[in-house]
PDB file of C-alpha atoms in Angstrom:
ATOM      1  CA  MET T   1      50.244-120.178 115.960  1.00 70.00           C
ATOM      2  CA  LEU T   2      52.250-121.331 112.914  1.00 73.00           C
ATOM      3  CA  ASN T   3      49.227-123.258 111.626  1.00 71.00           C
ATOM      4  CA  HIS T   4      47.056-120.153 111.917  1.00 73.00           C
ATOM      5  CA  ILE T   5      49.618-118.082 110.015  1.00 82.00           C
ATOM      6  CA  ARG T   6      49.805-120.730 107.278  1.00 83.00           C
ATOM      7  CA  ALA T   7      46.011-120.784 107.105  1.00 76.00           C
ATOM      8  CA  GLU T   8      45.956-117.026 106.623  1.00 78.00           C
ATOM      9  CA  ARG T   9      48.484-117.249 103.836  1.00 79.00           C
ATOM     10  CA  LEU T  10      46.474-119.997 102.135  1.00 79.00           C
ATOM     11  CA  LYS T  11      43.513-117.605 102.003  1.00 80.00           C
ATOM     12  CA  TRP T  12      45.669-115.245  99.963  1.00 84.00           C
ATOM     13  CA  ARG T  13      45.698-117.614  96.999  1.00 84.00           C
ATOM     14  CA  ARG T  14      43.787-116.248  94.028  1.00 81.00           C
ATOM     15  CA  THR T  15      43.981-112.769  95.524  1.00 84.00           C
ATOM     16  CA  PHE T  16      46.146-109.788  94.579  1.00 90.00           C
ATOM     17  CA  ILE T  17      48.234-110.065  97.766  1.00 92.00           C
ATOM     18  CA  PRO T  18      50.995-112.459  96.518  1.00 92.00           C
ATOM     19  CA  SER T  19      51.450-110.364  93.369  1.00 94.00           C
ATOM     20  CA  LEU T  20      51.427-107.095  95.272  1.00 94.00           C
ATOM     21  CA  VAL T  21      54.493-108.156  97.276  1.00 94.00           C
ATOM     22  CA  TRP T  22      56.664-107.747  94.177  1.00 95.00           C
ATOM     23  CA  ILE T  23      54.545-105.360  92.098  1.00 95.00           C
ATOM     24  CA  ALA T  24      54.820-102.595  94.723  1.00 95.00           C
ATOM     25  CA  PRO T  25      58.649-102.478  94.913  1.00 95.00           C
ATOM     26  CA  VAL T  26      59.154-103.094  91.185  1.00 95.00           C
ATOM     27  CA  PHE T  27      56.679-100.356  90.251  1.00 94.00           C
ATOM     28  CA  THR T  28      58.397 -97.959  92.648  1.00 93.00           C
ATOM     29  CA  MET T  29      61.814 -98.555  91.122  1.00 91.00           C
ATOM     30  CA  LEU T  30      60.567 -98.408  87.529  1.00 90.00           C
ATOM     31  CA  LEU T  31      58.715 -95.178  88.257  1.00 88.00           C
ATOM     32  CA  CYS T  32      61.841 -93.537  89.658  1.00 85.00           C
ATOM     33  CA  ALA T  33      64.097 -94.860  86.911  1.00 82.00           C
ATOM     34  CA  ILE T  34      61.775 -93.337  84.303  1.00 82.00           C
ATOM     35  CA  LEU T  35      60.913 -90.050  86.012  1.00 78.00           C
ATOM     36  CA  MET T  36      64.126 -89.228  87.843  1.00 72.00           C
ATOM     37  CA  GLY T  37      66.840 -90.947  85.864  1.00 68.00           C
ATOM     38  CA  GLY T  38      69.762 -92.982  87.118  1.00 67.00           C
ATOM     39  CA  ARG T  39      71.486 -90.210  89.042  1.00 72.00           C
ATOM     40  CA  TYR T  40      68.746 -89.944  91.665  1.00 81.00           C
ATOM     41  CA  PHE T  41      67.530 -93.540  91.443  1.00 86.00           C
ATOM     42  CA  GLN T  42      68.215 -94.688  94.998  1.00 88.00           C
ATOM     43  CA  THR T  43      67.161 -91.540  96.836  1.00 89.00           C
ATOM     44  CA  GLY T  44      64.102 -91.073  94.631  1.00 88.00           C
ATOM     45  CA  ALA T  45      63.000 -94.693  94.929  1.00 91.00           C
ATOM     46  CA  TYR T  46      63.342 -94.696  98.705  1.00 93.00           C
ATOM     47  CA  ASN T  47      61.397 -91.453  98.934  1.00 91.00           C
ATOM     48  CA  TRP T  48      58.492 -92.722  96.831  1.00 92.00           C
ATOM     49  CA  TRP T  49      58.629 -96.056  98.648  1.00 95.00           C
ATOM     50  CA  TYR T  50      58.152 -95.054 102.275  1.00 95.00           C
ATOM     51  CA  THR T  51      56.094 -91.883 101.748  1.00 93.00           C
ATOM     52  CA  MET T  52      53.470 -93.211  99.355  1.00 92.00           C
ATOM     53  CA  LEU T  53      53.660 -96.604  97.680  1.00 95.00           C
ATOM     54  CA  LEU T  54      54.469 -98.846 100.649  1.00 96.00           C
ATOM     55  CA  PRO T  55      51.767 -97.334 102.927  1.00 95.00           C
ATOM     56  CA  GLY T  56      49.224 -97.743 100.134  1.00 94.00           C
ATOM     57  CA  ALA T  57      50.290-101.305  99.323  1.00 96.00           C
ATOM     58  CA  LEU T  58      50.317-102.324 102.986  1.00 96.00           C
ATOM     59  CA  THR T  59      46.834-100.917 103.572  1.00 95.00           C
ATOM     60  CA  LEU T  60      45.549-102.709 100.488  1.00 95.00           C
ATOM     61  CA  THR T  61      47.156-105.969 101.644  1.00 95.00           C
ATOM     62  CA  CYS T  62      45.595-105.731 105.109  1.00 93.00           C
ATOM     63  CA  SER T  63      42.202-104.941 103.607  1.00 91.00           C
ATOM     64  CA  LEU T  64      42.335-107.866 101.188  1.00 91.00           C
ATOM     65  CA  ALA T  65      43.592-110.181 103.937  1.00 88.00           C
ATOM     66  CA  LEU T  66      40.416-109.444 105.869  1.00 86.00           C
ATOM     67  CA  HIS T  67      37.991-109.378 102.961  1.00 79.00           C
ATOM     68  CA  LYS T  68      36.958-113.054 102.808  1.00 73.00           C
ATOM     69  CA  ASP T  69      36.391-113.369 106.547  1.00 73.00           C
ATOM     70  CA  ALA T  70      34.583-110.035 106.776  1.00 72.00           C
ATOM     71  CA  LYS T  71      32.304-111.046 103.906  1.00 69.00           C
ATOM     72  CA  MET T  72      31.230-114.069 105.984  1.00 66.00           C
ATOM     73  CA  LYS T  73      30.991-111.885 109.128  1.00 68.00           C
ATOM     74  CA  TYR T  74      33.874-113.926 110.604  1.00 66.00           C
ATOM     75  CA  ARG T  75      31.663-116.996 111.094  1.00 64.00           C
ATOM     76  CA  GLY T  76      34.323-119.299 109.673  1.00 63.00           C
ATOM     77  CA  LEU T  77      36.925-117.957 112.092  1.00 64.00           C
ATOM     78  CA  LEU T  78      34.818-117.575 115.212  1.00 63.00           C
ATOM     79  CA  ALA T  79      33.389-121.078 114.844  1.00 62.00           C
ATOM     80  CA  LEU T  80      36.854-122.516 115.458  1.00 62.00           C
ATOM     81  CA  PRO T  81      37.712-123.753 118.983  1.00 65.00           C
ATOM     82  CA  VAL T  82      40.488-121.177 119.220  1.00 73.00           C
ATOM     83  CA  ASP T  83      40.751-117.914 121.124  1.00 75.00           C
ATOM     84  CA  PRO T  84      39.781-115.179 118.621  1.00 73.00           C
ATOM     85  CA  LYS T  85      42.714-113.083 119.828  1.00 83.00           C
ATOM     86  CA  ILE T  86      45.080-115.796 118.550  1.00 86.00           C
ATOM     87  CA  LEU T  87      43.343-115.791 115.163  1.00 85.00           C
ATOM     88  CA  TRP T  88      43.683-112.007 115.021  1.00 89.00           C
ATOM     89  CA  ALA T  89      47.360-112.287 115.928  1.00 91.00           C
ATOM     90  CA  GLY T  90      47.794-114.757 113.063  1.00 91.00           C
ATOM     91  CA  LYS T  91      46.434-112.185 110.617  1.00 92.00           C
ATOM     92  CA  ILE T  92      48.762-109.499 111.945  1.00 95.00           C
ATOM     93  CA  ILE T  93      51.837-111.751 111.783  1.00 95.00           C
ATOM     94  CA  ALA T  94      50.968-112.915 108.253  1.00 95.00           C
ATOM     95  CA  CYS T  95      50.699-109.281 107.123  1.00 96.00           C
ATOM     96  CA  ALA T  96      53.994-108.510 108.885  1.00 96.00           C
ATOM     97  CA  GLN T  97      55.586-111.321 106.868  1.00 96.00           C
ATOM     98  CA  TRP T  98      54.218-109.726 103.700  1.00 96.00           C
ATOM     99  CA  LEU T  99      55.756-106.403 104.781  1.00 97.00           C
ATOM    100  CA  SER T 100      59.159-108.000 105.408  1.00 97.00           C
ATOM    101  CA  ALA T 101      59.074-109.753 102.009  1.00 97.00           C
ATOM    102  CA  ALA T 102      58.188-106.514 100.173  1.00 97.00           C
ATOM    103  CA  LEU T 103      60.980-104.654 101.971  1.00 97.00           C
ATOM    104  CA  LEU T 104      63.485-107.400 101.181  1.00 97.00           C
ATOM    105  CA  LEU T 105      62.608-107.327  97.479  1.00 97.00           C
ATOM    106  CA  PHE T 106      62.872-103.546  97.475  1.00 97.00           C
ATOM    107  CA  LEU T 107      66.256-103.721  99.215  1.00 96.00           C
ATOM    108  CA  ILE T 108      67.556-106.203  96.636  1.00 95.00           C
ATOM    109  CA  GLY T 109      66.262-104.046  93.791  1.00 94.00           C
ATOM    110  CA  ILE T 110      67.578-100.776  95.195  1.00 93.00           C
ATOM    111  CA  THR T 111      71.006-102.343  95.754  1.00 92.00           C
ATOM    112  CA  ALA T 112      71.111-103.730  92.215  1.00 91.00           C
ATOM    113  CA  GLY T 113      69.961-100.370  90.872  1.00 87.00           C
ATOM    114  CA  GLY T 114      72.757 -98.661  92.780  1.00 84.00           C
ATOM    115  CA  MET T 115      75.288-100.918  91.075  1.00 84.00           C
ATOM    116  CA  LEU T 116      73.772-100.065  87.705  1.00 81.00           C
ATOM    117  CA  PHE T 117      73.143 -96.319  88.058  1.00 78.00           C
ATOM    118  CA  GLY T 118      75.617 -95.392  90.772  1.00 76.00           C
ATOM    119  CA  GLN T 119      75.363 -95.818  94.516  1.00 79.00           C
ATOM    120  CA  THR T 120      74.148 -92.762  96.427  1.00 82.00           C
ATOM    121  CA  ILE T 121      73.134 -94.608  99.615  1.00 89.00           C
ATOM    122  CA  PRO T 122      75.699 -96.939 101.253  1.00 91.00           C
ATOM    123  CA  LEU T 123      74.560-100.544 101.647  1.00 93.00           C
ATOM    124  CA  LEU T 124      74.695-100.440 105.460  1.00 95.00           C
ATOM    125  CA  ASN T 125      72.507 -97.334 105.495  1.00 94.00           C
ATOM    126  CA  SER T 126      70.094 -99.023 103.110  1.00 95.00           C
ATOM    127  CA  LEU T 127      69.933-102.087 105.361  1.00 96.00           C
ATOM    128  CA  ALA T 128      69.353 -99.912 108.416  1.00 96.00           C
ATOM    129  CA  GLY T 129      66.724 -97.861 106.597  1.00 95.00           C
ATOM    130  CA  SER T 130      64.767-100.949 105.513  1.00 96.00           C
ATOM    131  CA  ALA T 131      64.926-102.414 109.024  1.00 97.00           C
ATOM    132  CA  LEU T 132      63.648 -99.161 110.530  1.00 97.00           C
ATOM    133  CA  ILE T 133      60.866 -98.906 107.958  1.00 97.00           C
ATOM    134  CA  PHE T 134      59.755-102.413 108.916  1.00 97.00           C
ATOM    135  CA  ILE T 135      59.715-101.644 112.638  1.00 97.00           C
ATOM    136  CA  THR T 136      58.012 -98.264 112.266  1.00 97.00           C
ATOM    137  CA  PHE T 137      55.358 -99.610 109.867  1.00 97.00           C
ATOM    138  CA  LEU T 138      54.288-102.530 112.068  1.00 97.00           C
ATOM    139  CA  TRP T 139      51.723-100.471 113.965  1.00 97.00           C
ATOM    140  CA  GLN T 140      49.887 -99.779 110.707  1.00 97.00           C
ATOM    141  CA  ILE T 141      48.963-103.467 110.329  1.00 97.00           C
ATOM    142  CA  PRO T 142      46.487-103.800 113.223  1.00 97.00           C
ATOM    143  CA  LEU T 143      45.184-100.300 112.476  1.00 96.00           C
ATOM    144  CA  CYS T 144      44.568-101.036 108.799  1.00 96.00           C
ATOM    145  CA  LEU T 145      42.968-104.414 109.576  1.00 95.00           C
ATOM    146  CA  PHE T 146      40.614-102.675 111.993  1.00 95.00           C
ATOM    147  CA  LEU T 147      39.813 -99.826 109.587  1.00 94.00           C
ATOM    148  CA  ALA T 148      39.111-102.308 106.797  1.00 92.00           C
ATOM    149  CA  ALA T 149      36.838-104.328 109.079  1.00 89.00           C
ATOM    150  CA  ARG T 150      34.876-101.318 110.261  1.00 89.00           C
ATOM    151  CA  LEU T 151      34.872 -99.045 107.221  1.00 89.00           C
ATOM    152  CA  GLY T 152      35.843-101.107 104.191  1.00 88.00           C
ATOM    153  CA  LEU T 153      38.811-101.212 101.819  1.00 88.00           C
ATOM    154  CA  PHE T 154      38.582 -97.779 100.211  1.00 91.00           C
ATOM    155  CA  ALA T 155      38.012 -95.917 103.465  1.00 93.00           C
ATOM    156  CA  ALA T 156      40.953 -97.743 105.060  1.00 93.00           C
ATOM    157  CA  VAL T 157      43.262 -96.795 102.185  1.00 93.00           C
ATOM    158  CA  LEU T 158      42.095 -93.167 102.166  1.00 94.00           C
ATOM    159  CA  LEU T 159      42.402 -92.723 105.936  1.00 95.00           C
ATOM    160  CA  ASN T 160      45.840 -94.318 106.148  1.00 95.00           C
ATOM    161  CA  MET T 161      47.128 -92.309 103.210  1.00 94.00           C
ATOM    162  CA  PHE T 162      45.707 -89.146 104.765  1.00 95.00           C
ATOM    163  CA  GLY T 163      47.590 -89.946 107.973  1.00 94.00           C
ATOM    164  CA  THR T 164      50.735 -90.487 105.925  1.00 94.00           C
ATOM    165  CA  VAL T 165      50.381 -87.069 104.279  1.00 94.00           C
ATOM    166  CA  VAL T 166      49.893 -85.468 107.689  1.00 94.00           C
ATOM    167  CA  GLY T 167      53.050 -87.244 108.865  1.00 93.00           C
ATOM    168  CA  VAL T 168      55.019 -85.846 105.929  1.00 92.00           C
ATOM    169  CA  VAL T 169      53.876 -82.301 106.702  1.00 91.00           C
ATOM    170  CA  THR T 170      54.442 -82.441 110.475  1.00 90.00           C
ATOM    171  CA  PHE T 171      57.402 -84.821 110.867  1.00 89.00           C
ATOM    172  CA  ASP T 172      59.761 -82.135 112.245  1.00 86.00           C
ATOM    173  CA  THR T 173      57.206 -80.044 114.167  1.00 84.00           C
ATOM    174  CA  GLY T 174      58.319 -81.418 117.535  1.00 82.00           C
ATOM    175  CA  GLY T 175      56.404 -81.551 120.789  1.00 86.00           C
ATOM    176  CA  LEU T 176      53.531 -84.033 120.895  1.00 87.00           C
ATOM    177  CA  TRP T 177      53.903 -84.614 117.156  1.00 87.00           C
ATOM    178  CA  ASP T 178      57.038 -86.638 117.941  1.00 89.00           C
ATOM    179  CA  TYR T 179      54.761 -89.283 119.444  1.00 93.00           C
ATOM    180  CA  ILE T 180      52.396 -89.479 116.482  1.00 93.00           C
ATOM    181  CA  PRO T 181      53.443 -92.694 114.701  1.00 95.00           C
ATOM    182  CA  TYR T 182      52.878 -91.297 111.207  1.00 96.00           C
ATOM    183  CA  THR T 183      55.787 -88.879 111.696  1.00 95.00           C
ATOM    184  CA  ILE T 184      58.366 -91.358 112.976  1.00 95.00           C
ATOM    185  CA  THR T 185      59.497 -93.084 109.770  1.00 95.00           C
ATOM    186  CA  PHE T 186      60.062 -89.782 107.982  1.00 95.00           C
ATOM    187  CA  ARG T 187      62.088 -88.433 110.883  1.00 95.00           C
ATOM    188  CA  LEU T 188      64.269 -91.552 111.096  1.00 95.00           C
ATOM    189  CA  MET T 189      65.077 -91.567 107.395  1.00 95.00           C
ATOM    190  CA  CYS T 190      66.751 -88.166 107.761  1.00 94.00           C
ATOM    191  CA  PRO T 191      69.832 -89.376 109.689  1.00 95.00           C
ATOM    192  CA  VAL T 192      69.876 -92.888 108.191  1.00 95.00           C
ATOM    193  CA  LEU T 193      69.311 -92.179 104.477  1.00 93.00           C
ATOM    194  CA  SER T 194      69.916 -88.395 104.529  1.00 92.00           C
ATOM    195  CA  ILE T 195      66.605 -87.839 102.714  1.00 91.00           C
ATOM    196  CA  LEU T 196      63.834 -85.431 103.625  1.00 91.00           C
ATOM    197  CA  PRO T 197      60.223 -86.555 103.004  1.00 90.00           C
ATOM    198  CA  ASN T 198      60.080 -84.217  99.993  1.00 86.00           C
ATOM    199  CA  GLY T 199      62.971 -86.124  98.387  1.00 83.00           C
ATOM    200  CA  LEU T 200      65.616 -83.437  98.917  1.00 85.00           C
ATOM    201  CA  PRO T 201      68.859 -84.218 100.761  1.00 89.00           C
ATOM    202  CA  VAL T 202      69.094 -83.279 104.425  1.00 91.00           C
ATOM    203  CA  PRO T 203      71.386 -80.220 104.813  1.00 90.00           C
ATOM    204  CA  ALA T 204      74.761 -81.091 106.299  1.00 86.00           C
ATOM    205  CA  ASP T 205      74.251 -78.831 109.318  1.00 87.00           C
ATOM    206  CA  SER T 206      70.640 -79.832 109.972  1.00 88.00           C
ATOM    207  CA  PRO T 207      69.728 -81.174 113.446  1.00 90.00           C
ATOM    208  CA  LEU T 208      67.651 -83.783 111.604  1.00 90.00           C
ATOM    209  CA  ARG T 209      70.910 -85.629 110.896  1.00 90.00           C
ATOM    210  CA  SER T 210      71.285 -86.419 114.592  1.00 90.00           C
ATOM    211  CA  THR T 211      70.958 -90.098 115.514  1.00 90.00           C
ATOM    212  CA  ASP T 212      70.130 -89.371 119.153  1.00 90.00           C
ATOM    213  CA  MET T 213      66.396 -89.975 118.771  1.00 90.00           C
ATOM    214  CA  ILE T 214      66.531 -93.214 116.770  1.00 94.00           C
ATOM    215  CA  LEU T 215      66.169 -95.519 119.775  1.00 95.00           C
ATOM    216  CA  ALA T 216      63.417 -93.397 121.340  1.00 94.00           C
ATOM    217  CA  ASP T 217      61.460 -93.265 118.072  1.00 95.00           C
ATOM    218  CA  VAL T 218      61.775 -97.035 117.599  1.00 96.00           C
ATOM    219  CA  LEU T 219      60.458 -97.606 121.122  1.00 97.00           C
ATOM    220  CA  VAL T 220      57.535 -95.242 120.520  1.00 96.00           C
ATOM    221  CA  SER T 221      56.654 -97.150 117.333  1.00 97.00           C
ATOM    222  CA  LEU T 222      56.770-100.477 119.171  1.00 97.00           C
ATOM    223  CA  VAL T 223      54.574 -99.105 121.947  1.00 97.00           C
ATOM    224  CA  TRP T 224      52.019 -97.997 119.352  1.00 97.00           C
ATOM    225  CA  PHE T 225      52.177-101.439 117.722  1.00 97.00           C
ATOM    226  CA  GLY T 226      51.656-103.199 121.070  1.00 97.00           C
ATOM    227  CA  LEU T 227      48.803-100.898 122.013  1.00 97.00           C
ATOM    228  CA  LEU T 228      46.987-101.235 118.680  1.00 97.00           C
ATOM    229  CA  PHE T 229      47.634-104.989 118.654  1.00 97.00           C
ATOM    230  CA  LEU T 230      46.004-105.330 122.079  1.00 96.00           C
ATOM    231  CA  LEU T 231      43.050-103.006 121.439  1.00 96.00           C
ATOM    232  CA  THR T 232      42.160-104.505 118.058  1.00 95.00           C
ATOM    233  CA  ALA T 233      42.560-108.064 119.387  1.00 92.00           C
ATOM    234  CA  LEU T 234      40.133-107.244 122.211  1.00 92.00           C
ATOM    235  CA  TRP T 235      37.736-105.725 119.668  1.00 90.00           C
ATOM    236  CA  PHE T 236      37.915-108.856 117.508  1.00 85.00           C
ATOM    237  CA  HIS T 237      37.358-111.072 120.546  1.00 80.00           C
ATOM    238  CA  LYS T 238      34.079-109.242 121.209  1.00 79.00           C
ATOM    239  CA  GLN T 239      32.827-110.145 117.737  1.00 74.00           C
ATOM    240  CA  GLU T 240      32.332-113.661 119.082  1.00 58.00           C
ATOM    241  CA  ALA T 241      29.188-112.569 120.909  1.00 46.00           C
ATOM    242  CA  LYS T 242      27.498-111.276 117.740  1.00 50.00           C
TER     243      LYS T 242
END
C-alpha cells in the first residue's frame, strides 16, 4: 500500500497540488488579515477556512489527483496486477495526507497569527478544531474523486461547494439533517471554536455550545467515509471490465 501511495504522490509533480497545500491556508490567513484586521484574525480565518476555502481546495486536489489517470481512461492503473480497490484506496489515502498537511500548515499559521494579533481561540481548542475538521472532511475525498471521474473537475467543485452552502444553511435544523455530512463540521465548530458558520460568536446560552453530540457526529462522519470509500472502490473495480 505504501508504494501505491508514493506512486500517487509522484504523479502530483508538475501539478498544482503540491503548491495548493500551502497556498490555500496562506491565502485564507492573508485574506482575513486584510479584510478583518488583527482583532478578528483567528475567528475570521477559521470561518473562511472550513466553510469555503478548504472544501474548494480539497475538491480541486481530488480532481487533479484523478486527472492524469482519467485522461488515459485508467488504462495505466488497471493494467497493473493489483486489485483496483487497493489502487483506489491509495488515491484516497494520498489525498487524506494532503488534507492533513494543509490543516497542519493552517494550524501553525493561525497559532502564529494569534501570537501576533492576539489570541482569541485557545491553542487546545484550535488543535481540537483542526482534528475534527480532518475527521469530518474525510468523507469528501472519495466523493470528490468519484464526482471528478464521472462529471469532471468543474462539476465536482460546483457540486461540493453547493453541498457546503446547504450545510451552512441547515447545520442546526435538526432531525435527519443531523446525519447529512455537510452539516457536521459546522455544528462541531460551535462548541469547540465558539464560532457560527456565519462567523459570529456562539451566544453564551446557546445549546450549540453543548459538547454532548461531538462523539456521535464524529461517528456519523466516519460511517459516511467508510460507506463512500466502499461504494466508490466497488465502482472503480468495475471499470476493469471496460
